[in-house]
Amino acid sequence: MNTLKEALQSMKAPTLTEEQQMALREGARKGRIQGVLMTAAAGSGHPAGSLSSMELYLLAYGAARIDPQNPDDPDRDRVVVSHGHTSPGAYAALAFWGFVSEQDLVPHFRQAGSPFQGHVEREVPGIDWGTGNLGQGLAAGVGFALAARARGSEAWTYVLMGDGEQVKGQVAEARRIAAKERLNRLTVLVDLNHIQICGTTEAIMPADLVALWQADGWRVAEVDGHDVGALYVALREAREGDRPTVLLCRTVMGKGVSFMEGIPDYHGKVASGDRLRLALEELGASEAEAARVVKLRDAPLPRGREVRPPVPCLDAGSPLTYGAETKTDNRSAFGKALADLGARNRGVAGRTPLLVFDCDLAGSVKVDGFAAACPEGFVEAGIQEHAVATAAGAASAAGVVAVWADFGVFGLDEVYNQQRLNDINGSSLKLVLTHVGLDVGEDGKTHQCIDYAGLLRNTFGWRLVVPADPNQTDRAVRWALTEPGNVCLAMGRSVVPPILREDGTPFFGDGYAFRYGEVDVLRPGRDGSLLALGALAGRALEARDLLAREGLEVQVLHTACPLGLDPEELLPLLGTGPLVTVEDHHVDTGLGASVALILARSGRAVPLRTLGVTRYGDSGASRDVYRRMGLDAPGIRDAFLSLRASHA
């Protein structure tokens, strides 16, 4: 086995020996037996596509420089399985190469608590990305290839795909990015079996795959996907090109099992009873093997590996402090901090490379300064948000600090599923959303991202930071880029005056360090509280001044972390109320919802009014849009007085 692995990884020989080919053919036969058995034992799964992809899996994992004893080596090659429903094929190949045990795998496929889930997941050694729905894998491969290049690594990336997903838009986006960036150490193998769930690919959605890939600048080769010798030659030739290569591998759906071959039903239908006996007989196995597998299903479950996001190594530099006279916006403060970190860490040995993605908005989202200072770390991908969301997430899991800045409606609303999959995959993306909330003003309701906190609330790993002013933005950026895990920073478009202390000095200036989940006491007070999110802290302070004219001393609190509030810190600050929360966000899914949940869980009865966005916003100057939504200083004052009067 070691000799075969060495031959595939080095690819020095022009062809494989007959002995080596026989070993791979036997591995494919055993893999097909395992694929049929594991889906039969589970009573569900996708056997036929797994059988058609078997040789592709064996050759890709054989060629990839991945050590089963050290599958998390940061300098390894990476293999992405885009048609993740063919997990039995991928898992069988991993068993062949020694990444997992056949005894752990086959009986425990699709069993609750087992790492061998129905679609490939990173808990299984050798699986580098859990691809979820079809169309994700190529973009993940692009991210891995970009990260390898940024690290100066010679690592190769292999992506295995199905033919049905080739018509998805995200695949086309990823093809173009790979060609533009000339990612010649990226090889794709497409399982061209012509079968989808509802029929043939030609009947469901015809596409000229050769023309599509060639038009986007790829080298295209066609090969018999069941001929291990031909696959080896094709993979070897792919290493000699100066651009990415796709291998269109002609295969037979359900290969090796007569009643499955070329039949759409077995895309997601398992063999049972007499059909199972026939399948095993044709593959050279016995019915007794099926009984043994079923019995082993009651054995203790295998354990998967723990996936942890990488810890960046960066010099965060010294924060910039903006004084009272400064007139700037949070996105500009982000851009300056990003450019500073880029220049400070560029080319320094041992530092984690920075990779910044843009979708044709560099000047608006303020990553143009980084692009000028560190052009080798800047990826301009055009208006292709779906592929960029996945590519940036995958890159962040592969040894770089990946930053993607975009408008809120594009970077989260449009690509929510991709950001959800980044969370599932344990990535470490730094997502910067600008132009969020009603602050977009004139752009109108379609471009006012008022649901970002609610969307991220539905995940389990994303952290959200909505800074109050340029000073807090600067410090939050430096914190986020040195933190492992997914972090989203959200900010509006308009100029935001620095938040000042009562003595006129910046509140988030010298001596302030950002801490996730912290509640900032901007002003003390005994007559109740205003708790603001992000840039509305300034309006809350204005409302406090208006309330002072009514003889009230109201506390003003701020948090940048609506999803990270600590009840033990927040509740003592609130006292007995009344409390008004203020946010430029959907009133029922942001800060107010978080506070209400904390109060309910604690059993505290505090008079509460949640102010926020209650309908789709208007198109007009941001101050007018806020006023009509009741989010200007007089509106906040009136809400507090009304709440106080109703609980007098």
XYZ file of C-alpha atoms in Angstrom:
648
model
C 0.000 0.000 0.000
C 2.791 2.431 0.834
C 4.397 1.802 -2.549
C 1.095 2.478 -4.311
C 0.552 5.660 -2.305
C 4.062 6.886 -3.076
C 3.559 6.223 -6.790
C 0.323 8.203 -6.846
C 1.678 11.114 -4.827
C 4.920 11.490 -6.754
C 3.456 10.750 -10.200
C 6.977 10.275 -11.521
C 6.094 7.244 -13.634
C 4.223 7.948 -16.891
C 1.797 5.110 -16.122
C 0.811 2.836 -13.283
C 2.004 -0.746 -13.330
C -0.534 -3.482 -13.893
C -0.057 -4.569 -10.277
C -0.841 -1.068 -9.044
C -3.913 -0.882 -11.228
C -5.100 -4.256 -9.963
C -4.784 -3.029 -6.369
C -6.909 0.014 -7.172
C -9.503 -2.026 -9.041
C -9.769 -4.375 -6.086
C -10.067 -1.368 -3.791
C -12.930 -0.060 -5.933
C -14.704 -3.424 -5.775
C -14.439 -3.553 -1.980
C -15.469 0.084 -1.765
C -18.619 -0.679 -3.739
C -19.437 -3.532 -1.365
C -19.014 -1.150 1.560
C -21.177 1.478 -0.129
C -24.016 -0.987 -0.695
C -23.710 -2.396 2.834
C -23.558 0.888 4.697
C -26.609 2.331 2.920
C -28.510 -0.932 3.414
C -27.667 -1.029 7.131
C -28.768 2.580 7.540
C -31.881 2.067 5.421
C -31.140 5.302 3.574
C -28.476 7.011 1.531
C -27.255 7.460 -2.016
C -25.622 4.251 -3.214
C -25.576 4.596 -7.007
C -23.622 7.848 -7.239
C -21.191 6.508 -4.678
C -20.546 3.497 -6.914
C -20.000 5.624 -10.010
C -17.538 7.884 -8.166
C -15.514 5.117 -6.539
C -12.413 5.205 -8.769
C -12.415 9.010 -8.670
C -12.298 8.933 -4.890
C -9.549 6.342 -4.758
C -7.326 8.223 -7.200
C -7.906 11.678 -5.701
C -7.215 10.578 -2.134
C -4.314 8.482 -3.339
C -2.719 11.385 -5.198
C -3.289 13.899 -2.395
C -0.412 14.383 0.025
C -2.362 13.735 3.214
C -0.950 11.566 5.989
C -3.638 9.445 7.702
C -1.552 9.737 10.874
C -1.538 13.544 10.634
C -4.612 14.512 8.584
C -4.622 18.090 9.932
C -1.132 19.016 8.763
C -1.557 22.649 7.629
C 0.660 22.062 4.583
C -1.313 19.048 3.327
C -3.059 18.797 0.010
C -6.813 19.167 0.313
C -9.684 17.160 -1.125
C -13.155 18.672 -1.400
C -16.219 16.507 -1.979
C -18.817 18.720 -3.626
C -21.449 16.033 -4.275
C -21.475 15.263 -0.564
C -24.418 12.855 -0.764
C -21.978 10.319 -2.258
C -20.393 10.076 1.169
C -20.311 6.247 1.094
C -17.832 6.466 -1.787
C -15.706 9.067 -0.033
C -15.710 7.165 3.259
C -14.870 3.875 1.535
C -11.867 5.506 -0.148
C -10.735 6.903 3.191
C -10.978 3.413 4.661
C -8.899 2.043 1.769
C -6.136 4.576 2.430
C -6.168 4.058 6.209
C -7.883 7.213 7.438
C -10.765 5.349 9.084
C -11.593 1.796 10.087
C -13.977 -0.254 7.942
C -15.440 -1.717 11.132
C -16.177 1.784 12.450
C -17.497 3.016 9.144
C -19.806 0.462 7.572
C -22.101 -0.428 10.504
C -22.362 3.152 11.787
C -23.155 5.081 8.619
C -25.986 7.601 9.167
C -26.334 6.547 12.808
C -27.085 9.246 15.364
C -23.885 10.155 17.167
C -21.597 8.719 14.496
C -19.172 10.988 12.598
C -20.117 9.182 9.364
C -23.075 11.383 8.555
C -25.238 11.144 5.457
C -23.358 14.013 3.815
C -19.619 14.414 4.283
C -18.582 16.333 7.393
C -15.233 17.441 8.804
C -15.502 15.191 11.846
C -14.197 12.419 9.574
C -10.393 12.570 9.060
C -9.655 13.337 5.424
C -12.827 15.370 4.884
C -11.686 18.974 4.568
C -15.059 20.633 3.954
C -18.650 19.655 4.584
C -20.255 20.857 1.396
C -23.958 20.736 2.225
C -26.186 21.342 -0.775
C -24.791 20.840 -4.260
C -22.782 23.610 -5.879
C -20.587 24.527 -2.905
C -17.469 22.424 -3.401
C -15.647 24.194 -6.207
C -15.800 27.511 -4.368
C -14.372 25.822 -1.273
C -11.587 24.380 -3.427
C -10.861 27.847 -4.781
C -10.572 29.114 -1.209
C -8.160 26.332 -0.295
C -6.034 26.987 -3.388
C -5.923 30.731 -2.704
C -4.921 30.097 0.912
C -2.139 27.718 -0.154
C -0.772 30.315 -2.551
C -0.919 33.039 0.107
C 1.054 30.790 2.477
C 3.663 30.059 -0.193
C 2.694 26.380 -0.051
C 3.032 23.863 -2.893
C -0.143 22.118 -1.734
C -2.588 20.825 -4.330
C -6.381 20.985 -4.164
C -8.652 18.304 -5.604
C -12.404 18.824 -5.977
C -14.796 15.981 -6.755
C -18.155 16.991 -8.233
C -21.348 15.551 -9.683
C -22.585 16.374 -13.156
C -26.023 17.565 -12.014
C -24.564 20.476 -10.042
C -22.636 21.850 -13.007
C -25.496 24.178 -13.997
C -25.560 26.011 -10.655
C -24.562 29.641 -10.669
C -22.121 29.333 -7.776
C -20.136 26.770 -9.762
C -19.814 29.187 -12.675
C -18.705 31.943 -10.294
C -16.034 29.699 -8.798
C -14.802 28.606 -12.234
C -14.226 32.226 -13.213
C -12.408 33.132 -9.996
C -10.098 30.125 -10.346
C -9.278 30.975 -13.956
C -8.723 34.673 -13.234
C -6.404 33.838 -10.347
C -4.658 31.153 -12.453
C -4.961 28.516 -9.760
C -3.009 25.880 -11.649
C -2.663 23.678 -8.549
C -6.406 23.027 -8.592
C -7.811 19.890 -10.267
C -11.500 19.019 -10.547
C -12.918 15.553 -11.232
C -16.549 15.494 -12.420
C -18.536 12.261 -12.092
C -20.213 12.356 -15.515
C -22.820 9.603 -15.106
C -25.684 11.540 -16.793
C -28.183 10.664 -14.045
C -29.990 12.888 -11.527
C -32.881 12.214 -9.165
C -35.611 12.921 -11.711
C -33.976 11.520 -14.830
C -31.052 12.219 -17.114
C -29.041 15.414 -16.883
C -29.785 16.067 -20.547
C -33.538 15.972 -19.932
C -33.508 17.934 -16.675
C -31.166 20.755 -17.666
C -28.889 20.214 -20.658
C -25.493 21.892 -20.660
C -22.375 21.653 -22.798
C -19.891 21.077 -19.998
C -16.826 21.129 -22.214
C -17.834 24.490 -23.659
C -18.739 25.937 -20.246
C -15.420 25.062 -18.616
C -13.381 26.077 -21.659
C -15.215 29.396 -21.941
C -14.224 30.193 -18.364
C -10.555 29.538 -19.089
C -10.024 25.999 -17.807
C -8.070 23.184 -19.366
C -10.581 20.408 -20.073
C -9.823 16.693 -20.447
C -12.231 13.791 -20.906
C -11.442 10.387 -19.435
C -13.002 7.022 -18.604
C -13.807 7.441 -14.918
C -13.631 3.717 -14.231
C -10.205 3.200 -15.842
C -7.728 3.732 -12.997
C -4.793 3.782 -15.403
C -6.369 6.492 -17.556
C -7.338 8.513 -14.465
C -3.743 8.405 -13.243
C -2.439 9.693 -16.596
C -5.048 12.473 -16.642
C -4.205 13.564 -13.080
C -0.509 13.505 -13.931
C -1.021 15.685 -17.005
C -3.090 18.118 -14.927
C 0.004 18.828 -12.836
C 1.886 20.115 -15.861
C -0.454 22.948 -16.855
C -0.362 26.654 -16.090
C -4.097 26.897 -15.372
C -6.698 24.860 -13.487
C -7.813 21.557 -14.998
C -11.149 19.778 -15.014
C -11.411 16.075 -15.769
C -14.821 15.121 -17.144
C -14.929 11.494 -16.055
C -17.346 9.281 -17.980
C -18.933 6.891 -15.486
C -21.935 4.607 -15.026
C -24.416 5.371 -12.277
C -24.582 2.338 -9.974
C -21.471 0.785 -11.528
C -21.063 -2.895 -10.658
C -24.676 -3.605 -9.682
C -26.778 -4.567 -12.686
C -30.158 -3.344 -11.461
C -28.706 0.020 -10.362
C -26.708 0.842 -13.470
C -28.148 3.846 -15.270
C -31.332 3.883 -13.157
C -32.310 7.239 -11.582
C -34.275 5.536 -8.772
C -31.082 4.363 -7.092
C -29.724 7.881 -6.784
C -31.335 7.838 -3.343
C -32.762 4.336 -2.966
C -30.994 1.552 -1.082
C -30.912 -2.154 -1.887
C -32.767 -4.506 0.437
C -34.014 -8.088 0.544
C -33.409 -10.031 -2.663
C -31.990 -6.928 -4.338
C -29.350 -6.626 -1.627
C -28.417 -10.288 -1.981
C -28.076 -9.854 -5.761
C -25.965 -6.703 -5.397
C -23.575 -8.392 -2.981
C -23.350 -11.469 -5.181
C -22.474 -9.380 -8.242
C -19.800 -7.533 -6.267
C -18.326 -10.726 -4.881
C -19.647 -10.611 -1.310
C -22.019 -12.802 0.689
C -25.318 -12.230 2.459
C -23.591 -13.193 5.697
C -21.565 -9.988 5.460
C -24.775 -7.942 5.483
C -25.972 -9.745 8.615
C -22.650 -9.078 10.327
C -22.871 -5.356 9.546
C -26.398 -5.099 10.909
C -25.316 -6.816 14.113
C -22.348 -4.460 14.535
C -24.689 -1.474 14.373
C -25.352 -2.014 18.073
C -21.628 -1.791 18.882
C -20.218 1.349 20.573
C -20.164 4.369 18.276
C -16.862 5.564 16.808
C -15.634 9.034 17.692
C -14.925 11.720 15.151
C -12.146 14.269 15.277
C -12.625 17.648 16.901
C -12.521 20.509 14.404
C -11.114 23.746 15.762
C -10.613 27.017 13.890
C -6.974 28.050 13.475
C -5.540 30.664 15.847
C -4.082 33.606 13.889
C -0.622 34.940 14.583
C -0.743 38.679 13.864
C 0.662 41.873 15.316
C -2.510 43.859 16.017
C -0.587 47.123 16.259
C -1.612 50.187 18.244
C -5.200 51.461 18.069
C -5.946 54.744 16.325
C -7.911 57.257 18.380
C -10.334 59.679 16.723
C -10.940 62.883 18.646
C -14.078 64.972 19.024
C -13.195 67.005 15.957
C -13.001 63.952 13.694
C -15.713 63.489 11.094
C -15.554 59.985 9.690
C -17.577 56.795 9.482
C -17.088 53.351 10.931
C -16.294 51.737 7.597
C -13.404 54.158 7.045
C -12.082 53.326 10.502
C -12.298 49.646 9.547
C -10.403 50.290 6.317
C -7.591 52.147 8.073
C -7.199 49.440 10.719
C -7.187 46.723 8.053
C -4.546 48.499 5.958
C -2.442 49.049 9.090
C -2.559 45.353 10.025
C -1.795 44.366 6.458
C 1.280 46.572 6.186
C 2.448 45.708 9.699
C 2.370 41.940 9.114
C 3.221 41.754 5.422
C 6.160 39.464 4.760
C 7.006 38.957 8.434
C 8.135 35.390 9.100
C 5.761 33.398 11.256
C 2.815 35.744 10.765
C -0.473 34.471 9.374
C -1.066 35.837 5.860
C -4.023 38.163 5.319
C -6.323 37.448 2.381
C -8.968 40.100 1.657
C -11.857 39.400 -0.729
C -13.832 42.036 -2.606
C -16.902 41.938 -4.846
C -16.433 45.133 -6.865
C -17.009 47.445 -3.897
C -13.468 48.146 -2.684
C -13.911 51.911 -2.390
C -17.325 51.705 -0.753
C -16.374 49.061 1.812
C -12.939 50.642 2.322
C -10.652 47.730 1.480
C -8.906 49.772 -1.232
C -6.250 50.887 1.251
C -5.338 47.272 1.976
C -5.313 46.496 -1.749
C -2.797 49.276 -2.337
C -0.578 48.262 0.590
C -0.760 44.475 0.095
C -1.790 43.715 -3.502
C -0.669 40.087 -3.268
C -3.224 39.514 -0.485
C -6.150 41.129 -2.286
C -8.629 39.030 -4.295
C -10.996 40.967 -6.547
C -13.738 38.494 -7.451
C -16.315 40.726 -9.094
C -20.020 40.508 -8.392
C -19.968 36.831 -7.412
C -21.014 36.782 -3.793
C -22.085 33.145 -3.489
C -18.713 31.747 -4.510
C -16.826 34.362 -2.502
C -18.729 33.576 0.696
C -17.675 29.927 0.456
C -14.170 30.574 -0.860
C -13.417 33.072 1.897
C -14.787 30.691 4.531
C -12.707 27.780 3.256
C -9.584 29.941 3.001
C -10.057 30.969 6.635
C -9.917 27.292 7.627
C -6.700 26.744 5.678
C -4.096 28.891 7.366
C -4.880 32.503 6.444
C -6.850 35.315 8.038
C -9.637 35.731 5.493
C -11.583 38.994 5.415
C -14.584 39.654 3.211
C -16.200 43.087 3.236
C -19.490 43.691 1.434
C -22.810 45.468 1.810
C -25.038 43.775 4.371
C -27.702 42.661 1.906
C -25.022 41.012 -0.253
C -22.614 39.607 2.331
C -25.269 37.977 4.531
C -28.846 38.244 3.248
C -27.955 37.013 -0.231
C -25.615 34.246 0.919
C -27.119 33.154 4.212
C -26.788 29.461 3.434
C -23.104 29.850 2.596
C -22.497 31.625 5.919
C -24.462 28.903 7.689
C -22.226 26.274 6.067
C -19.148 28.260 7.100
C -20.403 28.000 10.668
C -20.996 24.251 10.349
C -17.492 23.823 8.939
C -15.840 25.661 11.817
C -14.321 28.321 9.599
C -12.701 31.514 10.845
C -14.034 34.145 8.461
C -13.974 37.831 9.290
C -17.104 39.150 7.596
C -17.440 42.927 7.486
C -20.904 44.160 6.575
C -21.210 47.813 5.654
C -24.328 49.767 4.696
C -26.510 47.949 7.205
C -29.797 49.170 8.626
C -31.928 52.161 7.687
C -28.735 54.206 7.572
C -28.459 53.299 3.880
C -31.289 55.806 3.511
C -31.735 56.748 -0.118
C -30.961 53.248 -1.408
C -34.361 52.184 -0.103
C -35.898 49.064 1.364
C -34.231 46.497 -0.913
C -30.777 47.624 0.227
C -31.508 48.221 3.910
C -30.120 45.183 5.736
C -32.292 45.097 8.848
C -32.050 41.399 9.708
C -28.342 40.598 10.137
C -28.535 39.909 13.877
C -31.603 37.734 13.414
C -29.925 35.677 10.707
C -26.749 35.124 12.705
C -28.831 34.340 15.793
C -29.910 31.178 13.975
C -26.334 29.871 13.920
C -24.342 28.480 16.823
C -20.853 29.839 16.194
C -21.020 33.276 14.597
C -20.204 36.270 16.794
C -21.590 39.688 15.860
C -20.064 43.088 16.619
C -21.905 46.348 15.846
C -19.512 49.121 16.926
C -20.750 52.463 18.218
C -18.200 54.794 16.629
C -14.884 54.870 14.742
C -12.837 54.342 17.906
C -14.664 51.189 18.923
C -14.584 50.052 15.289
C -10.791 50.328 15.159
C -10.362 48.285 18.298
C -12.989 45.713 17.331
C -11.266 45.147 13.983
C -7.907 44.505 15.646
C -9.593 42.123 18.085
C -11.522 40.242 15.386
C -8.553 39.659 13.089
C -6.559 38.077 15.902
C -9.443 35.870 17.118
C -10.166 32.319 15.949
C -13.673 31.614 14.716
C -16.261 33.429 12.616
C -16.775 37.094 13.471
C -19.110 39.525 11.729
C -18.646 43.275 12.096
C -21.673 45.312 10.985
C -21.768 49.057 10.384
C -23.736 51.701 8.543
C -22.709 54.199 5.893
C -22.979 57.625 7.529
C -20.489 59.732 9.450
C -20.588 58.757 13.140
C -19.239 61.264 15.687
C -16.986 59.726 18.340
C -18.782 58.868 21.573
C -17.404 61.170 24.255
C -17.279 61.044 28.014
C -18.793 63.922 29.949
C -15.307 65.480 30.108
C -15.111 65.548 26.307
C -12.567 62.722 25.861
C -13.302 59.723 23.605
C -15.127 56.982 25.506
C -13.540 54.246 23.388
C -10.156 55.980 23.242
C -6.947 55.503 25.177
C -7.190 52.785 27.796
C -10.209 51.076 26.210
C -9.853 47.477 24.997
C -12.664 45.726 23.153
C -14.201 42.780 24.975
C -16.850 40.659 23.311
C -20.205 40.814 25.070
C -19.403 43.858 27.202
C -22.051 46.437 28.118
C -20.685 49.993 28.054
C -22.054 52.470 30.613
C -21.929 55.684 28.604
C -23.820 57.753 31.197
C -25.075 56.914 34.703
C -28.691 57.467 35.735
C -31.289 56.570 38.376
C -34.567 56.959 36.494
C -34.308 54.105 34.029
C -32.141 53.057 31.106
C -31.686 53.393 27.384
C -29.754 50.465 25.911
C -28.531 51.159 22.386
C -26.936 49.025 19.693
C -24.073 50.347 17.594
C -24.282 53.782 16.059
C -27.643 54.540 17.692
C -25.707 55.093 20.918
C -25.234 58.697 19.782
C -28.977 59.199 19.353
C -29.599 57.632 22.761
C -27.255 60.206 24.286
C -29.170 62.971 22.521
C -32.435 61.535 23.880
C -30.936 61.526 27.383
C -30.296 65.261 27.071
C -33.933 65.788 26.068
C -35.107 63.733 29.030
C -32.914 65.779 31.342
C -35.112 68.773 30.434
C -38.009 66.762 31.850
C -36.119 66.442 35.126
C -35.078 62.807 34.494
C -31.603 61.334 34.862
C -31.532 58.353 32.536
C -28.726 55.848 32.251
C -27.372 55.255 28.735
C -25.945 51.832 28.038
C -24.474 50.485 24.847
C -23.538 47.074 23.568
C -21.847 46.147 20.330
C -22.690 42.485 20.873
C -26.431 41.804 20.734
C -25.886 38.047 20.498
C -23.190 37.874 23.173
C -24.755 39.633 26.159
C -23.818 38.220 29.547
C -26.902 38.142 31.822
C -24.735 38.382 34.937
C -23.281 41.640 33.623
C -26.441 43.103 32.122
C -29.084 42.443 34.785
C -27.413 44.341 37.661
C -27.101 47.384 35.383
C -30.806 47.436 34.536
C -32.139 47.673 38.077
C -35.931 47.807 38.100
C -36.246 49.813 34.877
C -37.917 51.188 32.935
C -35.792 50.105 29.968
C -35.951 51.078 26.301
C -33.762 49.233 23.801
C -32.812 51.122 20.642
C -31.539 49.559 17.420
C -31.363 50.092 13.671
C -32.577 46.535 13.108
C -35.774 44.506 12.920
C -37.388 45.165 16.275
C -38.226 41.518 16.985
C -34.956 39.765 16.111
C -32.086 41.952 17.297
C -31.008 43.589 20.552
C -34.511 43.929 21.973
C -35.186 40.245 21.427
C -31.941 39.315 23.179
C -32.753 41.475 26.200
C -36.339 40.213 26.418
C -35.087 36.619 26.341
C -32.567 37.309 29.116
C -35.250 38.942 31.266
C -37.691 36.098 30.679
C -35.139 33.408 31.507
C -34.053 35.243 34.651
C -37.610 35.777 35.889
C -36.978 39.520 36.165
C -39.940 41.866 35.687
C -38.588 45.046 34.120
C -40.810 47.463 32.180
C -39.478 47.094 28.639
C -40.052 48.842 25.336
C -38.157 47.722 22.253
C -37.522 50.366 19.614
C -36.353 49.289 16.179
C -37.370 48.786 12.591
C -41.072 47.889 12.418
C -41.567 47.912 8.629
C -39.517 48.124 5.458
C -37.902 51.536 5.387
C -38.341 54.564 3.170
C -36.024 55.946 0.518
C -34.681 59.265 1.675
C -32.046 60.961 3.762
C -31.051 58.730 6.619
C -32.091 61.276 9.279
C -35.585 61.436 7.758
C -35.876 57.658 7.486
C -34.904 57.334 11.159
C -37.384 60.026 12.171
C -40.274 58.341 10.371
C -39.380 55.080 12.145
C -39.314 56.778 15.555
C -35.551 56.241 15.922
C -34.436 59.854 16.229
C -33.748 61.485 19.602
C -37.303 62.860 20.073
C -38.759 59.452 19.162
C -36.560 57.722 21.742
C -37.494 60.325 24.367
C -41.206 59.886 23.683
C -40.935 56.101 23.896
C -39.215 56.302 27.271
C -41.764 58.772 28.674
C -44.667 56.648 27.429
C -43.216 53.514 29.003
C -42.549 55.300 32.278
C -46.055 56.736 32.403
C -47.671 53.355 31.718
C -45.833 51.851 34.709
C -46.105 54.756 37.085
